[in-house]
């Protein structure tokens, strides 16, 4: 196409080229009509608020919720919708930003950051200075208290158990004079389970965005003074701390080493599936000794969710406890590396020394007048960074793994009591509908009757399953509405990695596909340096990792810490979401693999087996076939 | 000491810009720190004054009184240049010293570069970059002597005279560097800051195949690399397909020839790593950002010139909003969050 022709094209469709479709123009996939009933009414677009919502820029929250939501799992979104908003808007008075608003469309979660009114900036800045300042000054003791509060939440939900209700109450109800029926307690416990998650999210955002603000400030401070510095170098001045998030992986290394000491490494190396490995281990004293250690390590260190991207985002993905094949494969890989004479321990001292060298030398390059400020902000960034990393273990892994496990206990109990046909049915009910179902079951149990639940829900669940499948079959539009001319809202950039550049790239891709042309180049963030070519292996869930072969290029929505075995095999990685500090980028740098993160639409665009080139220096992915 | 005409550049050599000229003093400084510089001697400004001091003084006085906007100005400069060049033929004592020094430097006749090195150049305020002449692949004592005389007279090319007027330099004196010629596989320049942004945390390298002169004179688009000064990471790598390179041989000057591997980067990662180390060391030694010319011969990197970086060093880096006076990280956070 000549440049003149393409200019004409651009002028022609200028208006629609510069904005994404309106949420009110997006139709439900064929057969998914009526999908709205799966979600809470306040989570939906509606004609009554069209005027407001059509003027906002919405993007699909693929960082946290890349998949179609199950109705029950909507609670995950609601937890952070409320808590992030309240702590930004009302508690810390974050000067430029209110909360992040949410809508569900065609089963996918869309979000839009709400800016604070510019005229409030000064007043909010003063409040934020006092309030956030108090947290920064007392961070370590506040964080110590924080752990106590969150572990108390964990303890509370761990103790909840959902069993089918007994025919006759145990004697304790009478002789210990508890005065409460199991039916009442079942209703109460479900309510506690949900409320405790809400409580946990208060703590989640008690520290997260105040912490991010400090971390972001450090980035900006350095970047303003060294415009050419890479994000990777800035993050190396902060990271490298020995934080609890690495502990699960360290436990697997320890188990690998112990297996070698006990002389049972061969059993792990030769094993194909967990059942046969455990059977072989149980045949010897050493094997049984190792099994005991393994079982002891499970709680809490295998309470690890395997969702691609945001751990614990849905009930669908298994934990390491559910799928022992995942941690076993990692241990096996460590045994192999130990035998190859490789060092498997993280070189924490080396990383710390390098961190201090880099920040020291950059400090020397600063104008002397800026050095005190640098010292203050790097120290604060390091202080908050431990929380930014560690909260993921406590909340996204431990709390959510436990919440989903308890929810599954409840769904099994309800099924056993005839309120549902199948445990999975419960996840097609909204949280409030589950509470209703519980009341139905408990009332029926109490009077000695039959619950109405299964008959009532059967046609509804069947219809919802059909809708859910249709929704899943259609990938979401990336964004809706008019994008701002410039994206500088700090949390959009920092958390979602969405920038002015990435939005114009999405618009460009839209133009390409609108013109019926194939997208052959995807641009994202240069996550880890180097260039590699190979066949693409598109992986959406942890189960699909087994199809990955040496030399493949992993193309995924995002990676998870529990995917670590795959990085020993792949030649490069491409992820749809994530910035420079995403798990994918960090791990690939550790493994020396090229990575492009935040590539937008790679999973939907790249076909399994296609040859692609990944340029981790420039952030470009090229489809070669 | 001020009577020296020929100064061999050795690790023990002293001397300053007034005597060695900007380029010569830069090379002497690098050699004192035992950095890799090809063997060289300097024909000092004293030699210049001995040889052509009187006619140069007359010419300076005459040009000072002329209007540069006068159409005849170019002709006056050409005459001044010819006058100084011719007068230098009489300085047989100095010319013999130059010939003898050349014989010591290049007994096998492998070829040398003859480069102007004026006392006013690279002073930190005015670089004189490209204002004076350099001659490459010069071979034989007569040719070398003739090129030194041409460098002396080169003080009076019209552009050099105009440049001095613009920068307010009066009464310059010309030293000349005579240096073993590097048979460059690749060559280029490095700057210990980003000349566009003023960012001092990077080293920017530009390089071409063959000699570096076409890069300096912008005849060839160079490869460009941005290196992180602290981590060594290659931040940006912009390689271009170069089809020709400038090369040469003793006594026959330079010539163009095709690049054997067009499309390949002109520098390897290992060479870039070595250049980063050299750049950092030069900057540390100078105490300010520098720009450096280098050439790669076999597996060796030779440094051919170092001079103060003139643009940012004078203006300072891009002004940053001063850190809030009230100490405390929270003020920095606030400043970031409220920045528009």
CSV table of N, CA, C and O in Angstrom, one decimal, chain A residues 94-96 121 125-126 128-129 132-133 136 213-214 216-217 220-221 224-230 232-233 236 357-358 361-362 365 369-370 373 376-377 380 488 490-491 617, chain B residues 194 197-202 204 226 228-237 276 280 283 317-318 320-324 326-330 332-334 336-340:
chain,number,residue,atom,x,y,z
A,94,UNK,N,-5.5,9.3,48.4
A,94,UNK,CA,-4.5,9.3,47.4
A,94,UNK,C,-4.7,10.5,46.5
A,94,UNK,O,-5.8,10.5,45.9
A,95,UNK,N,-3.8,11.4,46.3
A,95,UNK,CA,-4.2,12.6,45.7
A,95,UNK,C,-4.8,12.5,44.3
A,95,UNK,O,-5.8,13.1,44.0
A,96,UNK,N,-4.1,11.8,43.3
A,96,UNK,CA,-4.7,11.9,42.0
A,96,UNK,C,-5.8,10.8,41.7
A,96,UNK,O,-6.5,11.0,40.8
A,121,UNK,N,-7.1,18.2,44.6
A,121,UNK,CA,-5.8,17.6,44.7
A,121,UNK,C,-5.0,18.2,45.9
A,121,UNK,O,-4.4,17.4,46.7
A,125,UNK,N,-3.8,16.0,49.0
A,125,UNK,CA,-2.3,15.9,49.2
A,125,UNK,C,-2.0,16.1,50.6
A,125,UNK,O,-1.1,15.4,51.2
A,126,UNK,N,-2.6,17.1,51.3
A,126,UNK,CA,-2.3,17.3,52.7
A,126,UNK,C,-2.7,16.2,53.6
A,126,UNK,O,-1.9,15.7,54.4
A,128,UNK,N,-3.1,13.0,52.6
A,128,UNK,CA,-2.2,11.9,52.2
A,128,UNK,C,-0.9,12.0,52.9
A,128,UNK,O,-0.3,11.1,53.4
A,129,UNK,N,-0.3,13.2,52.9
A,129,UNK,CA,1.0,13.5,53.5
A,129,UNK,C,1.0,13.0,55.0
A,129,UNK,O,1.9,12.3,55.4
A,132,UNK,N,-0.3,8.9,55.0
A,132,UNK,CA,0.7,7.9,54.4
A,132,UNK,C,2.0,8.1,55.1
A,132,UNK,O,2.7,7.1,55.4
A,133,UNK,N,2.3,9.4,55.5
A,133,UNK,CA,3.6,9.6,56.2
A,133,UNK,C,3.6,8.8,57.5
A,133,UNK,O,4.7,8.2,57.9
A,136,UNK,N,4.4,5.3,56.5
A,136,UNK,CA,5.8,5.1,56.1
A,136,UNK,C,6.8,5.1,57.3
A,136,UNK,O,7.7,4.3,57.4
A,213,UNK,N,2.8,3.5,46.0
A,213,UNK,CA,3.0,4.9,45.7
A,213,UNK,C,4.5,5.2,46.0
A,213,UNK,O,5.1,6.0,45.3
A,214,UNK,N,5.0,4.6,47.1
A,214,UNK,CA,6.4,4.8,47.4
A,214,UNK,C,7.4,4.2,46.3
A,214,UNK,O,8.3,4.8,45.9
A,216,UNK,N,6.6,3.5,43.2
A,216,UNK,CA,6.4,4.3,42.0
A,216,UNK,C,7.3,5.6,42.1
A,216,UNK,O,7.9,6.0,41.1
A,217,UNK,N,7.3,6.2,43.2
A,217,UNK,CA,8.0,7.4,43.4
A,217,UNK,C,9.5,7.2,43.1
A,217,UNK,O,10.2,8.0,42.5
A,220,UNK,N,10.1,6.9,39.4
A,220,UNK,CA,10.0,8.2,38.8
A,220,UNK,C,11.2,9.0,39.1
A,220,UNK,O,11.8,9.7,38.2
A,221,UNK,N,11.6,9.0,40.3
A,221,UNK,CA,12.8,9.8,40.8
A,221,UNK,C,14.0,9.4,40.0
A,221,UNK,O,14.7,10.3,39.4
A,224,UNK,N,13.5,10.2,36.0
A,224,UNK,CA,13.6,11.6,35.7
A,224,UNK,C,15.1,12.0,35.6
A,224,UNK,O,15.5,12.8,34.7
A,225,UNK,N,15.9,11.5,36.4
A,225,UNK,CA,17.3,11.9,36.5
A,225,UNK,C,18.1,11.1,35.5
A,225,UNK,O,19.2,11.6,35.0
A,226,UNK,N,17.7,9.9,35.2
A,226,UNK,CA,18.4,9.1,34.2
A,226,UNK,C,17.4,8.6,33.2
A,226,UNK,O,16.9,7.5,33.2
A,227,UNK,N,17.1,9.4,32.2
A,227,UNK,CA,16.0,9.1,31.3
A,227,UNK,C,16.2,7.8,30.5
A,227,UNK,O,15.3,7.1,30.1
A,228,UNK,N,17.5,7.4,30.4
A,228,UNK,CA,17.7,6.2,29.6
A,228,UNK,C,17.8,4.9,30.4
A,228,UNK,O,18.0,3.8,29.9
A,229,UNK,N,17.6,5.0,31.7
A,229,UNK,CA,17.7,3.8,32.6
A,229,UNK,C,16.6,2.8,32.3
A,229,UNK,O,15.5,3.2,31.9
A,230,UNK,N,16.9,1.5,32.4
A,230,UNK,CA,15.9,0.5,32.1
A,230,UNK,C,15.1,0.2,33.4
A,230,UNK,O,15.7,0.3,34.5
A,232,UNK,N,14.4,-2.5,34.5
A,232,UNK,CA,15.0,-3.7,35.1
A,232,UNK,C,16.1,-3.2,36.1
A,232,UNK,O,16.3,-3.7,37.2
A,233,UNK,N,16.9,-2.2,35.6
A,233,UNK,CA,18.0,-1.7,36.5
A,233,UNK,C,17.4,-1.1,37.7
A,233,UNK,O,17.9,-1.3,38.8
A,236,UNK,N,16.3,-3.6,40.1
A,236,UNK,CA,17.4,-4.3,40.8
A,236,UNK,C,18.0,-3.5,42.0
A,236,UNK,O,18.6,-4.1,42.8
A,357,UNK,N,25.8,-2.4,44.9
A,357,UNK,CA,26.8,-1.8,44.0
A,357,UNK,C,26.0,-0.9,43.0
A,357,UNK,O,26.4,0.3,42.8
A,358,UNK,N,25.0,-1.4,42.4
A,358,UNK,CA,24.3,-0.6,41.3
A,358,UNK,C,23.7,0.6,41.9
A,358,UNK,O,23.9,1.7,41.4
A,361,UNK,N,26.6,3.1,42.7
A,361,UNK,CA,27.2,3.8,41.6
A,361,UNK,C,26.2,4.8,40.9
A,361,UNK,O,26.6,5.8,40.4
A,362,UNK,N,24.9,4.4,40.9
A,362,UNK,CA,24.0,5.4,40.3
A,362,UNK,C,23.9,6.6,41.2
A,362,UNK,O,23.8,7.7,40.8
A,365,UNK,N,26.4,9.0,40.4
A,365,UNK,CA,26.2,9.8,39.1
A,365,UNK,C,25.1,10.9,39.3
A,365,UNK,O,25.0,11.7,38.4
A,369,UNK,N,23.2,17.3,45.2
A,369,UNK,CA,22.0,17.9,45.9
A,369,UNK,C,20.9,16.9,46.0
A,369,UNK,O,20.0,17.0,46.8
A,370,UNK,N,20.9,15.9,45.1
A,370,UNK,CA,19.8,14.9,45.0
A,370,UNK,C,20.1,13.6,45.9
A,370,UNK,O,19.3,12.8,46.0
A,373,UNK,N,17.9,12.8,49.0
A,373,UNK,CA,16.5,12.4,48.6
A,373,UNK,C,16.6,11.0,48.1
A,373,UNK,O,15.7,10.2,48.4
A,376,UNK,N,16.7,8.5,50.9
A,376,UNK,CA,15.5,8.4,51.6
A,376,UNK,C,14.5,7.5,50.8
A,376,UNK,O,13.8,6.6,51.3
A,377,UNK,N,14.4,7.8,49.5
A,377,UNK,CA,13.4,7.1,48.7
A,377,UNK,C,13.8,5.7,48.4
A,377,UNK,O,12.9,4.8,48.3
A,380,UNK,N,12.9,3.8,51.5
A,380,UNK,CA,11.5,3.5,51.6
A,380,UNK,C,11.0,2.5,50.6
A,380,UNK,O,10.2,1.6,51.0
A,488,UNK,N,-1.5,8.5,32.4
A,488,UNK,CA,-0.5,8.8,33.4
A,488,UNK,C,-1.0,8.5,34.9
A,488,UNK,O,-0.3,8.8,35.8
A,490,UNK,N,-1.1,6.8,37.9
A,490,UNK,CA,0.0,5.9,38.4
A,490,UNK,C,-0.3,4.5,38.5
A,490,UNK,O,0.5,3.6,38.2
A,491,UNK,N,-1.5,4.1,39.0
A,491,UNK,CA,-1.8,2.7,39.2
A,491,UNK,C,-2.1,1.9,38.0
A,491,UNK,O,-1.8,0.7,37.9
A,617,UNK,N,14.9,-7.5,23.8
A,617,UNK,CA,15.5,-6.2,23.9
A,617,UNK,C,14.6,-5.1,23.5
A,617,UNK,O,14.7,-4.0,24.1
B,194,UNK,N,24.4,10.5,27.4
B,194,UNK,CA,23.6,10.5,26.2
B,194,UNK,C,23.5,11.9,25.7
B,194,UNK,O,23.0,12.8,26.4
B,197,UNK,N,19.8,13.4,25.8
B,197,UNK,CA,19.0,13.6,27.1
B,197,UNK,C,19.9,14.2,28.2
B,197,UNK,O,19.5,14.6,29.2
B,198,UNK,N,21.2,14.0,28.0
B,198,UNK,CA,22.1,14.4,29.1
B,198,UNK,C,22.3,13.3,30.2
B,198,UNK,O,22.9,13.6,31.2
B,199,UNK,N,21.7,12.2,30.0
B,199,UNK,CA,21.7,11.1,31.0
B,199,UNK,C,23.1,10.6,31.1
B,199,UNK,O,23.7,10.1,30.2
B,200,UNK,N,23.6,10.8,32.4
B,200,UNK,CA,25.0,10.4,32.6
B,200,UNK,C,25.2,8.9,33.0
B,200,UNK,O,26.3,8.5,33.3
B,201,UNK,N,24.1,8.2,33.0
B,201,UNK,CA,24.2,6.8,33.4
B,201,UNK,C,24.4,5.8,32.3
B,201,UNK,O,24.4,4.6,32.4
B,202,UNK,N,24.6,6.4,31.1
B,202,UNK,CA,24.8,5.6,29.9
B,202,UNK,C,26.1,6.0,29.2
B,202,UNK,O,26.6,7.1,29.3
B,204,UNK,N,27.2,6.0,25.2
B,204,UNK,CA,26.6,5.9,23.8
B,204,UNK,C,27.8,5.6,22.9
B,204,UNK,O,28.8,6.4,22.9
B,226,UNK,N,23.6,1.8,23.1
B,226,UNK,CA,23.5,2.5,24.3
B,226,UNK,C,23.8,1.5,25.5
B,226,UNK,O,23.1,0.5,25.6
B,228,UNK,N,24.5,0.6,29.6
B,228,UNK,CA,24.3,1.1,30.9
B,228,UNK,C,25.7,1.1,31.6
B,228,UNK,O,26.4,0.1,31.7
B,229,UNK,N,26.0,2.3,32.0
B,229,UNK,CA,27.4,2.5,32.6
B,229,UNK,C,27.6,1.6,33.8
B,229,UNK,O,28.7,1.1,34.0
B,230,UNK,N,26.6,1.4,34.6
B,230,UNK,CA,26.7,0.7,35.9
B,230,UNK,C,26.6,-0.8,35.7
B,230,UNK,O,27.4,-1.6,36.2
B,231,UNK,N,25.6,-1.3,34.9
B,231,UNK,CA,25.3,-2.7,34.9
B,231,UNK,C,25.9,-3.3,33.6
B,231,UNK,O,26.1,-4.5,33.5
B,232,UNK,N,26.3,-2.5,32.6
B,232,UNK,CA,26.9,-3.1,31.4
B,232,UNK,C,25.9,-3.6,30.4
B,232,UNK,O,26.2,-3.9,29.3
B,233,UNK,N,24.6,-3.6,30.8
B,233,UNK,CA,23.5,-4.0,29.9
B,233,UNK,C,23.5,-3.2,28.7
B,233,UNK,O,23.8,-2.0,28.7
B,234,UNK,N,23.3,-3.8,27.5
B,234,UNK,CA,23.2,-3.1,26.2
B,234,UNK,C,21.7,-2.7,26.1
B,234,UNK,O,20.9,-3.5,25.8
B,235,UNK,N,21.5,-1.4,26.4
B,235,UNK,CA,20.1,-1.0,26.4
B,235,UNK,C,19.5,-0.9,25.1
B,235,UNK,O,18.3,-1.3,24.9
B,236,UNK,N,20.2,-0.3,24.1
B,236,UNK,CA,19.7,-0.2,22.8
B,236,UNK,C,20.8,-0.6,21.8
B,236,UNK,O,21.9,-0.4,22.1
B,237,UNK,N,20.3,-1.2,20.7
B,237,UNK,CA,21.3,-1.7,19.7
B,237,UNK,C,20.6,-1.4,18.4
B,237,UNK,O,19.7,-2.0,18.0
B,276,UNK,N,33.0,0.1,27.4
B,276,UNK,CA,32.4,0.7,28.5
B,276,UNK,C,33.4,0.9,29.6
B,276,UNK,O,33.4,1.9,30.3
B,280,UNK,N,34.4,4.5,31.2
B,280,UNK,CA,34.3,4.9,32.6
B,280,UNK,C,35.6,5.3,33.2
B,280,UNK,O,35.6,6.3,33.9
B,283,UNK,N,36.4,8.8,32.0
B,283,UNK,CA,35.5,9.8,32.6
B,283,UNK,C,36.0,10.1,34.1
B,283,UNK,O,36.0,11.2,34.5
B,317,UNK,N,23.1,18.8,33.3
B,317,UNK,CA,22.1,17.9,32.8
B,317,UNK,C,20.7,18.6,32.9
B,317,UNK,O,20.6,19.7,33.4
B,318,UNK,N,19.8,18.0,32.3
B,318,UNK,CA,18.4,18.6,32.2
B,318,UNK,C,18.0,18.9,33.6
B,318,UNK,O,18.2,18.2,34.6
B,320,UNK,N,16.1,19.2,36.9
B,320,UNK,CA,15.1,18.4,37.5
B,320,UNK,C,14.4,19.2,38.6
B,320,UNK,O,15.0,20.1,39.2
B,321,UNK,N,13.1,18.9,38.8
B,321,UNK,CA,12.5,19.6,39.9
B,321,UNK,C,13.3,19.2,41.2
B,321,UNK,O,13.6,18.1,41.4
B,322,UNK,N,13.7,20.2,41.9
B,322,UNK,CA,14.5,20.0,43.1
B,322,UNK,C,13.7,19.1,44.1
B,322,UNK,O,12.5,19.2,44.2
B,323,UNK,N,14.4,18.2,44.7
B,323,UNK,CA,13.8,17.4,45.7
B,323,UNK,C,13.2,18.4,46.8
B,323,UNK,O,13.8,19.4,47.1
B,324,UNK,N,12.0,18.0,47.3
B,324,UNK,CA,11.4,18.9,48.3
B,324,UNK,C,12.4,19.3,49.4
B,324,UNK,O,13.1,18.4,49.9
B,326,UNK,N,11.7,20.1,52.5
B,326,UNK,CA,11.4,19.4,53.7
B,326,UNK,C,11.8,18.0,53.5
B,326,UNK,O,11.3,17.3,52.6
B,327,UNK,N,12.7,17.5,54.4
B,327,UNK,CA,13.3,16.2,54.2
B,327,UNK,C,12.2,15.2,54.5
B,327,UNK,O,11.2,15.4,55.1
B,328,UNK,N,12.4,13.9,54.0
B,328,UNK,CA,11.4,12.9,54.2
B,328,UNK,C,10.8,12.4,53.0
B,328,UNK,O,10.4,13.1,52.1
B,329,UNK,N,10.8,11.0,52.9
B,329,UNK,CA,10.4,10.4,51.7
B,329,UNK,C,8.9,10.7,51.3
B,329,UNK,O,8.6,10.8,50.1
B,330,UNK,N,8.1,11.0,52.3
B,330,UNK,CA,6.7,11.2,52.0
B,330,UNK,C,6.5,12.4,51.1
B,330,UNK,O,5.6,12.5,50.3
B,332,UNK,N,8.5,13.3,48.8
B,332,UNK,CA,8.9,12.9,47.4
B,332,UNK,C,7.7,12.1,46.8
B,332,UNK,O,7.3,12.3,45.7
B,333,UNK,N,7.1,11.3,47.7
B,333,UNK,CA,5.9,10.5,47.2
B,333,UNK,C,4.8,11.5,46.7
B,333,UNK,O,4.2,11.4,45.7
B,334,UNK,N,4.6,12.5,47.6
B,334,UNK,CA,3.5,13.5,47.3
B,334,UNK,C,3.9,14.2,46.0
B,334,UNK,O,3.0,14.5,45.1
B,336,UNK,N,5.5,13.2,43.5
B,336,UNK,CA,5.3,12.3,42.4
B,336,UNK,C,3.8,12.2,42.1
B,336,UNK,O,3.4,12.3,40.9
B,337,UNK,N,3.0,12.0,43.1
B,337,UNK,CA,1.6,11.7,42.9
B,337,UNK,C,0.9,13.0,42.4
B,337,UNK,O,-0.2,12.9,41.8
B,338,UNK,N,1.4,14.1,42.8
B,338,UNK,CA,0.6,15.4,42.4
B,338,UNK,C,1.2,16.0,41.1
B,338,UNK,O,0.7,17.0,40.7
B,339,UNK,N,2.3,15.4,40.6
B,339,UNK,CA,2.9,15.9,39.4
B,339,UNK,C,1.9,15.8,38.2
B,339,UNK,O,1.2,14.8,38.1
B,340,UNK,N,1.8,16.8,37.4
B,340,UNK,CA,0.8,16.7,36.3
B,340,UNK,C,1.6,16.4,35.0
B,340,UNK,O,2.6,16.9,34.8
